[in-house]
Amino acid sequence: GTGTVTASPYPAEYDREYLSPVSLGTPAQILDLDFDTGSSDLWVFSSALPKSQTGGQTLYSPGNSSTSSVLENHTWSIRYGDGSGSSGTVVNELVTIGGISARRQALEIATQVSGSFTQDAASDGLLGLAFNSINTVRPTPQKTWFDNVQSSLAAPLFTVNLKKAAVGLYTFGAIDSKAHTGSIAYAPVNTKNGFWQFPLTGYAVGTGKFSNSSIDVIADTGTTLLMLPTNVVDAYYKGVKGAYYDTEYGAMVFPCTAKMPDFIFGLGSYRGSVPGSFISYGQINTSTCYGGLQSSEGLPFGILGDILLKAQEGNDGTWSTFEIGLGKP
Ligand SMILES: CC[C@H](C)[C@H](NC(=O)C[C@H](O)[C@H](CC1CCCCC1)NC(=O)CCNC(=O)[C@H](Cc1ccccc1)NC(=O)N1CCC(N)CC1)C(=O)NCc1cnc(C)nc1N
């Protein structure tokens, strides 16, 4: 079959994360999870958390579900790129998304979460959509929901259609022919690091010439910003009057009045564009804005985060949506 679920941006004006409803257990407990193609753990806020670490999230309670069973002697502990983290125990549970069910999904119950999760009332946990090899459950790593349901999908793929300040969609098992115009560009995925990793074929800034270069990136719905090698970032902000590296924020910032050039990227022979307006991410004070494009210095690859994934390229005046199709060839 195929299944579709909404992806709602939060907070509305910042698109910092996208949340999707997931049904857990019997009777159904619905939690809003951050689908993350940059990790492979499905973990939720739970009744096992100290109250002091919760902040308004919906808590999954295994005791209230007739289909949950403890995965004995298994634990998990995860650390994310922004320094946040969580850990806990594991149950097998019925997990349904858009009508597609995994009957015995490893569902990771948080017994500890770091402060930024406690403060984020909108997110009840994460659903990892990267590869099984980076799942943190021990002693036996567990499979992702996408891996568990693949045999029941019409096609072994999912598509991501995030939108700026509007509700988008994750679709499992089919490519919606209404959601794209023209042919689809494919790139070979390198799964050795457990991510959806592939090469971009180059970039251009605004109306400048396209620079052919192979840039290793991962498609990561769980990362808000677009992170690329320093030489690309420097080339981009050279086109932004008054842009500079703010050591306090550790980020490129610029006057909010600056005209932002579009960012063009190559994927095979396909050319996608991120509107310049998306690269003004938000104000840090009345006159200075924070860049949606930052350096991936120190990372083994660039990160195509939400800033790029939500981009809609305007062609012949219409809007077609840039979406990522992720699946096995
Ligand atoms: C199995 C681990 C797994 C693969 C892990 N994967 C990732 O970190 C990528 C993954 O997509 C995670 C998923 C996030 C985690 C935080 C909660 C939301 C989802 N992405 C990141 O950490 C990228 C950096 N963070 C972000 O992009 C977060 C996302 C966020 C959204 C809403 C609320 C809070 C945070 N955004 C911000 O921090 N923002 C605040 C600042 C603002 N300017 C932009 C928005 C990893 O690489 N960990 C190795 C790792 C460990 N330690 C460190 C320090 N770095 C690491 N990379």
Short mmCIF file of C-alpha atoms and ligand atoms in Angstrom, two decimals:
data_model
loop_
_atom_site.label_atom_id
_atom_site.label_comp_id
_atom_site.label_asym_id
_atom_site.label_seq_id
_atom_site.Cartn_x
_atom_site.Cartn_y
_atom_site.Cartn_z
CA GLY A 1 0.00 0.00 0.00
CA THR A 2 0.90 3.65 0.24
CA GLY A 3 0.58 6.07 3.12
CA THR A 4 0.68 9.84 3.44
CA VAL A 5 1.08 11.97 6.56
CA THR A 6 1.23 15.72 7.11
CA ALA A 7 4.45 17.56 8.03
CA SER A 8 3.61 20.76 9.95
CA PRO A 9 6.32 23.41 10.47
CA TYR A 10 7.04 24.68 13.97
CA PRO A 11 7.20 27.49 14.96
CA ALA A 12 5.14 28.58 11.98
CA GLU A 13 7.30 31.51 10.97
CA TYR A 14 10.65 29.73 11.48
CA ASP A 15 10.17 26.21 10.04
CA ARG A 16 12.71 25.08 12.66
CA GLU A 17 11.26 21.57 12.59
CA TYR A 18 8.37 19.68 10.98
CA LEU A 19 6.02 17.50 13.02
CA SER A 20 3.94 14.52 11.88
CA PRO A 21 1.23 12.56 13.78
CA VAL A 22 2.07 8.91 14.55
CA SER A 23 -0.27 6.30 16.11
CA LEU A 24 1.31 4.16 18.84
CA GLY A 25 -0.21 1.08 20.49
CA THR A 26 -3.73 -0.13 21.28
CA PRO A 27 -5.84 1.88 21.89
CA ALA A 28 -4.03 4.43 19.70
CA GLN A 29 -1.88 7.03 21.40
CA ILE A 30 -1.17 9.81 18.83
CA LEU A 31 2.16 11.65 19.22
CA ASP A 32 3.61 14.41 17.03
CA LEU A 33 7.11 13.34 15.98
CA ASP A 34 9.95 15.03 14.13
CA PHE A 35 10.70 12.76 11.12
CA ASP A 36 14.48 12.83 10.81
CA THR A 37 16.29 11.48 7.75
CA GLY A 38 19.52 12.30 9.66
CA SER A 39 19.13 9.60 12.34
CA SER A 40 17.69 6.11 12.80
CA ASP A 41 16.10 5.93 16.26
CA LEU A 42 12.34 6.10 16.84
CA TRP A 43 12.08 7.49 20.37
CA VAL A 44 9.25 9.15 22.29
CA PHE A 45 8.55 11.15 25.42
CA SER A 46 7.10 8.68 27.90
CA SER A 47 5.45 8.21 31.27
CA ALA A 48 8.85 6.86 32.41
CA LEU A 49 10.42 10.34 32.22
CA PRO A 50 10.91 12.36 35.42
CA LYS A 51 8.21 15.06 35.36
CA SER A 52 11.00 17.65 35.66
CA GLN A 53 12.21 16.69 32.16
CA THR A 54 8.80 17.11 30.51
CA GLY A 55 7.34 20.41 29.30
CA GLY A 56 3.86 19.88 27.86
CA GLN A 57 4.69 17.05 25.43
CA THR A 58 2.25 14.16 24.91
CA LEU A 59 3.68 11.19 26.81
CA TYR A 60 3.47 7.62 25.45
CA SER A 61 2.50 5.17 28.17
CA PRO A 62 3.38 1.53 27.38
CA GLY A 63 1.23 0.40 30.33
CA ASN A 64 -1.87 1.77 28.57
CA SER A 65 -1.27 -0.30 25.44
CA SER A 66 -2.29 -3.96 25.06
CA THR A 67 0.16 -4.43 22.15
CA SER A 68 3.38 -3.25 23.82
CA SER A 69 5.94 -5.77 25.10
CA VAL A 70 9.27 -4.96 26.76
CA LEU A 71 12.40 -5.73 24.70
CA GLU A 72 14.30 -7.08 27.74
CA ASN A 73 17.85 -5.87 28.51
CA HIS A 74 17.92 -3.41 25.60
CA THR A 75 18.75 0.28 26.04
CA TRP A 76 19.53 3.22 23.77
CA SER A 77 21.39 6.52 24.02
CA ILE A 78 21.68 9.11 21.24
CA ARG A 79 23.59 12.38 20.77
CA TYR A 80 22.70 14.84 17.99
CA GLY A 81 24.72 17.39 16.04
CA ASP A 82 23.35 20.27 18.08
CA GLY A 83 24.59 18.65 21.28
CA SER A 84 21.12 17.53 22.40
CA GLY A 85 20.49 13.94 23.39
CA SER A 86 18.22 11.36 25.04
CA SER A 87 18.30 7.77 26.31
CA GLY A 88 16.10 5.00 27.72
CA THR A 89 14.63 1.53 27.26
CA VAL A 90 12.79 -0.29 24.43
CA VAL A 91 9.40 -1.92 23.79
CA ASN A 92 8.00 -3.65 20.71
CA GLU A 93 4.82 -1.85 19.67
CA LEU A 94 2.28 -1.31 16.88
CA VAL A 95 3.31 1.88 15.04
CA THR A 96 1.04 3.26 12.30
CA ILE A 97 1.75 6.20 9.97
CA GLY A 98 -0.70 7.23 7.26
CA GLY A 99 -2.50 3.89 7.55
CA ILE A 100 0.69 1.83 7.14
CA SER A 101 1.49 -0.34 10.21
CA ALA A 102 4.60 -2.00 11.60
CA ARG A 103 3.28 -4.55 14.11
CA ARG A 104 6.43 -5.13 16.13
CA GLN A 105 8.35 -1.86 15.82
CA ALA A 106 11.18 -1.18 18.26
CA LEU A 107 9.84 1.88 20.05
CA GLU A 108 12.44 3.63 22.21
CA ILE A 109 11.06 4.98 25.47
CA ALA A 110 12.87 8.04 26.84
CA THR A 111 13.80 7.89 30.51
CA GLN A 112 16.12 10.91 30.07
CA VAL A 113 16.10 13.85 27.63
CA SER A 114 18.37 16.92 27.43
CA GLY A 115 17.09 20.44 28.12
CA SER A 116 16.41 21.50 24.54
CA PHE A 117 13.94 18.59 24.17
CA THR A 118 12.21 19.47 27.46
CA GLN A 119 11.84 23.07 26.24
CA ASP A 120 10.44 22.04 22.84
CA ALA A 121 6.78 21.44 23.75
CA ALA A 122 5.83 20.83 20.10
CA SER A 123 7.89 17.67 19.62
CA ASP A 124 6.92 14.39 21.35
CA GLY A 125 10.00 12.62 19.97
CA LEU A 126 11.81 11.69 16.77
CA LEU A 127 11.26 9.12 14.03
CA GLY A 128 14.53 8.22 12.32
CA LEU A 129 14.45 7.61 8.56
CA ALA A 130 18.17 7.04 7.93
CA PHE A 131 19.70 3.53 7.71
CA ASN A 132 19.62 0.79 10.39
CA SER A 133 23.43 0.84 10.78
CA ILE A 134 23.32 3.98 12.95
CA ASN A 135 20.48 2.88 15.27
CA THR A 136 21.73 3.25 18.88
CA VAL A 137 19.82 0.36 20.57
CA ARG A 138 22.20 -2.07 22.31
CA PRO A 139 23.12 -4.94 22.50
CA THR A 140 21.15 -5.45 19.23
CA PRO A 141 20.55 -2.43 16.93
CA GLN A 142 16.90 -2.23 15.81
CA LYS A 143 15.30 -1.54 12.42
CA THR A 144 13.67 1.74 11.43
CA TRP A 145 9.94 1.95 10.80
CA PHE A 146 10.58 2.51 7.07
CA ASP A 147 12.69 -0.66 6.91
CA ASN A 148 10.05 -2.70 8.77
CA VAL A 149 7.16 -1.61 6.50
CA GLN A 150 9.03 -1.77 3.17
CA SER A 151 7.60 -5.18 2.23
CA SER A 152 4.07 -3.80 2.63
CA LEU A 153 4.76 -0.71 0.47
CA ALA A 154 3.82 -0.60 -3.24
CA ALA A 155 7.40 0.67 -3.87
CA PRO A 156 10.43 0.70 -1.49
CA LEU A 157 10.65 4.49 -1.23
CA PHE A 158 9.33 7.57 0.48
CA THR A 159 9.11 11.18 -0.66
CA VAL A 160 9.54 14.31 1.41
CA ASN A 161 7.58 17.41 0.45
CA LEU A 162 8.26 20.09 3.09
CA LYS A 163 6.95 23.61 2.56
CA LYS A 164 7.84 27.06 3.84
CA ALA A 165 5.39 28.07 6.60
CA ALA A 166 2.80 25.62 5.23
CA VAL A 167 1.81 22.00 5.82
CA GLY A 168 3.72 19.52 3.66
CA LEU A 169 3.65 15.75 3.26
CA TYR A 170 5.64 12.59 3.74
CA THR A 171 4.47 9.86 1.33
CA PHE A 172 5.49 6.23 1.80
CA GLY A 173 5.37 3.72 -1.08
CA ALA A 174 4.69 5.95 -4.05
CA ILE A 175 5.85 9.00 -6.00
CA ASP A 176 2.88 11.34 -6.33
CA SER A 177 2.82 12.20 -10.05
CA LYS A 178 0.83 15.38 -9.21
CA ALA A 179 3.66 16.58 -6.93
CA HIS A 180 6.32 17.05 -9.60
CA THR A 181 6.62 18.49 -13.05
CA GLY A 182 9.00 17.06 -15.64
CA SER A 183 11.40 14.20 -15.08
CA ILE A 184 12.94 13.23 -11.75
CA ALA A 185 16.71 13.49 -11.17
CA TYR A 186 18.33 10.62 -9.28
CA ALA A 187 21.68 10.44 -7.46
CA PRO A 188 23.56 7.33 -6.28
CA VAL A 189 23.18 7.04 -2.48
CA ASN A 190 26.26 6.07 -0.45
CA THR A 191 24.97 4.37 2.73
CA LYS A 192 28.40 3.71 4.31
CA ASN A 193 27.86 6.32 7.05
CA GLY A 194 24.21 5.32 7.56
CA PHE A 195 22.85 8.52 5.95
CA TRP A 196 21.11 9.41 2.68
CA GLN A 197 24.47 10.60 1.32
CA PHE A 198 25.11 11.60 -2.28
CA PRO A 199 27.16 14.10 -4.34
CA LEU A 200 25.91 17.48 -5.51
CA THR A 201 27.44 18.31 -8.92
CA GLY A 202 28.07 22.01 -8.27
CA TYR A 203 26.52 25.36 -7.39
CA ALA A 204 25.94 28.94 -8.49
CA VAL A 205 25.22 32.16 -6.60
CA GLY A 206 22.37 34.27 -8.00
CA THR A 207 22.86 34.77 -11.74
CA GLY A 208 26.59 33.92 -11.50
CA LYS A 209 28.21 31.13 -13.46
CA PHE A 210 27.68 27.56 -12.35
CA SER A 211 30.74 26.08 -10.67
CA ASN A 212 31.15 22.34 -11.37
CA SER A 213 32.35 20.55 -8.24
CA SER A 214 31.40 17.32 -6.49
CA ILE A 215 30.10 18.13 -3.00
CA ASP A 216 29.25 15.24 -0.65
CA VAL A 217 26.02 15.97 1.25
CA ILE A 218 23.30 14.20 3.22
CA ALA A 219 19.57 14.94 2.91
CA ASP A 220 18.54 15.69 6.48
CA THR A 221 14.97 16.69 7.36
CA GLY A 222 16.04 16.96 11.03
CA THR A 223 18.46 19.80 10.36
CA THR A 224 16.94 23.24 10.05
CA LEU A 225 19.64 24.94 8.03
CA LEU A 226 21.66 24.35 4.84
CA MET A 227 25.26 23.52 5.76
CA LEU A 228 27.89 23.46 2.98
CA PRO A 229 31.72 23.63 2.69
CA THR A 230 33.27 26.96 3.70
CA ASN A 231 34.40 27.83 0.14
CA VAL A 232 30.78 27.60 -1.07
CA VAL A 233 29.48 29.61 1.90
CA ASP A 234 32.13 32.31 1.36
CA ALA A 235 31.28 32.50 -2.35
CA TYR A 236 27.60 32.95 -1.46
CA TYR A 237 28.01 35.69 1.15
CA LYS A 238 30.48 37.58 -1.09
CA GLY A 239 27.28 38.50 -2.91
CA VAL A 240 25.63 39.86 0.27
CA LYS A 241 26.50 43.46 1.20
CA GLY A 242 27.56 43.80 4.86
CA ALA A 243 27.70 40.04 5.58
CA TYR A 244 30.26 38.91 8.18
CA TYR A 245 31.10 35.98 10.45
CA ASP A 246 29.79 36.72 13.95
CA THR A 247 32.09 34.93 16.42
CA GLU A 248 29.48 35.21 19.21
CA TYR A 249 26.94 33.20 17.18
CA GLY A 250 29.57 31.23 15.28
CA ALA A 251 27.59 31.99 12.15
CA MET A 252 27.37 34.21 9.07
CA VAL A 253 25.07 37.18 9.69
CA PHE A 254 24.13 40.21 7.58
CA PRO A 255 21.95 43.35 7.55
CA CYS A 256 18.26 42.32 7.31
CA THR A 257 17.91 44.89 4.50
CA ALA A 258 20.44 43.03 2.30
CA LYS A 259 19.25 41.66 -1.05
CA MET A 260 19.84 37.90 -0.83
CA PRO A 261 20.88 36.11 -4.05
CA ASP A 262 19.25 32.75 -4.86
CA PHE A 263 21.38 29.65 -4.28
CA ILE A 264 21.51 27.22 -7.21
CA PHE A 265 22.65 23.60 -6.74
CA GLY A 266 23.29 20.74 -9.15
CA LEU A 267 22.04 17.21 -8.67
CA GLY A 268 23.14 15.24 -11.72
CA SER A 269 22.09 17.50 -14.58
CA TYR A 270 19.14 18.86 -12.54
CA ARG A 271 19.47 22.42 -11.31
CA GLY A 272 17.50 23.32 -8.16
CA SER A 273 17.18 26.75 -6.58
CA VAL A 274 16.78 28.01 -3.03
CA PRO A 275 15.15 31.47 -3.09
CA GLY A 276 17.41 34.12 -1.54
CA SER A 277 14.56 35.01 0.85
CA PHE A 278 14.88 31.53 2.44
CA ILE A 279 18.52 32.26 3.29
CA SER A 280 17.53 35.10 5.57
CA TYR A 281 16.63 32.73 8.41
CA GLY A 282 15.65 35.08 11.21
CA GLN A 283 16.52 38.24 13.11
CA ILE A 284 19.12 38.23 15.87
CA ASN A 285 18.44 41.90 16.58
CA THR A 286 16.49 44.78 15.02
CA SER A 287 18.89 45.16 12.09
CA THR A 288 20.92 41.93 11.85
CA CYS A 289 19.74 38.63 10.35
CA TYR A 290 21.04 35.07 10.68
CA GLY A 291 22.05 33.06 7.62
CA GLY A 292 20.09 30.00 6.57
CA LEU A 293 23.29 28.86 4.80
CA GLN A 294 26.15 28.09 7.18
CA SER A 295 29.48 26.26 6.96
CA SER A 296 29.70 22.47 7.37
CA GLU A 297 33.35 22.92 8.50
CA GLY A 298 34.40 19.95 10.63
CA LEU A 299 31.65 17.65 9.28
CA PRO A 300 32.52 14.85 6.82
CA PHE A 301 29.80 16.14 4.44
CA GLY A 302 27.42 19.01 3.83
CA ILE A 303 23.84 18.90 5.12
CA LEU A 304 20.82 19.64 2.92
CA GLY A 305 18.50 20.70 5.74
CA ASP A 306 14.99 22.13 5.71
CA ILE A 307 16.04 25.47 4.17
CA LEU A 308 16.79 23.62 0.92
CA LEU A 309 14.27 20.77 1.21
CA LYS A 310 11.34 23.18 1.59
CA ALA A 311 12.47 25.26 -1.39
CA GLN A 312 10.01 25.51 -4.25
CA GLU A 313 11.51 26.50 -7.51
CA GLY A 314 9.51 28.94 -9.57
CA ASN A 315 9.49 27.83 -13.19
CA ASP A 316 7.34 29.45 -15.87
CA GLY A 317 5.59 31.35 -13.08
CA THR A 318 4.21 28.22 -11.46
CA TRP A 319 5.58 26.62 -8.31
CA SER A 320 6.80 23.12 -8.51
CA THR A 321 7.92 21.53 -5.28
CA PHE A 322 11.44 20.24 -4.77
CA GLU A 323 11.09 16.93 -3.01
CA ILE A 324 13.49 14.20 -2.13
CA GLY A 325 12.62 10.66 -3.16
CA LEU A 326 14.47 8.27 -0.89
CA GLY A 327 14.48 4.58 -1.59
CA LYS A 328 16.32 1.55 -2.93
CA PRO A 329 17.09 1.48 -6.63
C1 LIG B 1 23.02 8.33 15.76
C2 LIG B 1 23.21 9.80 15.86
C3 LIG B 1 22.66 10.57 14.70
C4 LIG B 1 23.21 9.99 13.41
C5 LIG B 1 22.94 12.07 14.80
N1 LIG B 1 22.24 12.78 13.74
C6 LIG B 1 22.16 14.12 13.80
O1 LIG B 1 22.62 14.80 14.70
C7 LIG B 1 21.41 14.79 12.66
C8 LIG B 1 19.95 14.89 13.01
O2 LIG B 1 19.25 15.19 11.82
C9 LIG B 1 19.65 15.97 14.08
C10 LIG B 1 18.18 15.92 14.39
C11 LIG B 1 17.70 17.04 15.32
C12 LIG B 1 18.25 16.85 16.75
C13 LIG B 1 17.68 17.89 17.72
C14 LIG B 1 16.16 17.86 17.72
C15 LIG B 1 15.57 18.06 16.36
C16 LIG B 1 16.17 17.05 15.36
N2 LIG B 1 20.05 17.26 13.51
C17 LIG B 1 20.93 18.06 14.19
O3 LIG B 1 21.34 17.87 15.30
C18 LIG B 1 21.38 19.29 13.36
C19 LIG B 1 21.60 20.48 14.15
N3 LIG B 1 20.38 20.90 14.84
C20 LIG B 1 19.46 21.65 14.23
O4 LIG B 1 19.44 21.95 13.05
C21 LIG B 1 18.33 22.10 15.16
C22 LIG B 1 17.16 21.21 14.97
C23 LIG B 1 16.18 21.54 16.01
C24 LIG B 1 14.90 21.71 15.63
C25 LIG B 1 13.91 22.01 16.59
C26 LIG B 1 14.26 22.11 17.94
C27 LIG B 1 15.58 21.93 18.33
C28 LIG B 1 16.55 21.64 17.36
N4 LIG B 1 17.98 23.50 14.89
C29 LIG B 1 18.54 24.42 15.71
O5 LIG B 1 19.37 24.08 16.54
N5 LIG B 1 18.09 25.70 15.53
C30 LIG B 1 18.39 26.71 16.50
C31 LIG B 1 19.33 27.71 15.88
C32 LIG B 1 18.62 28.33 14.65
N6 LIG B 1 19.54 29.23 14.01
C33 LIG B 1 18.24 27.20 13.67
C34 LIG B 1 17.38 26.19 14.35
C35 LIG B 1 24.45 12.32 14.69
O6 LIG B 1 24.98 12.58 13.63
N7 LIG B 1 25.10 12.28 15.85
C36 LIG B 1 26.56 12.36 15.91
C37 LIG B 1 26.98 13.57 16.69
C38 LIG B 1 27.14 13.54 18.03
N8 LIG B 1 27.55 14.62 18.77
C39 LIG B 1 27.75 15.79 18.10
C40 LIG B 1 28.14 17.02 18.87
N9 LIG B 1 27.56 15.92 16.76
C41 LIG B 1 27.16 14.80 16.07
N10 LIG B 1 26.94 14.87 14.76
#
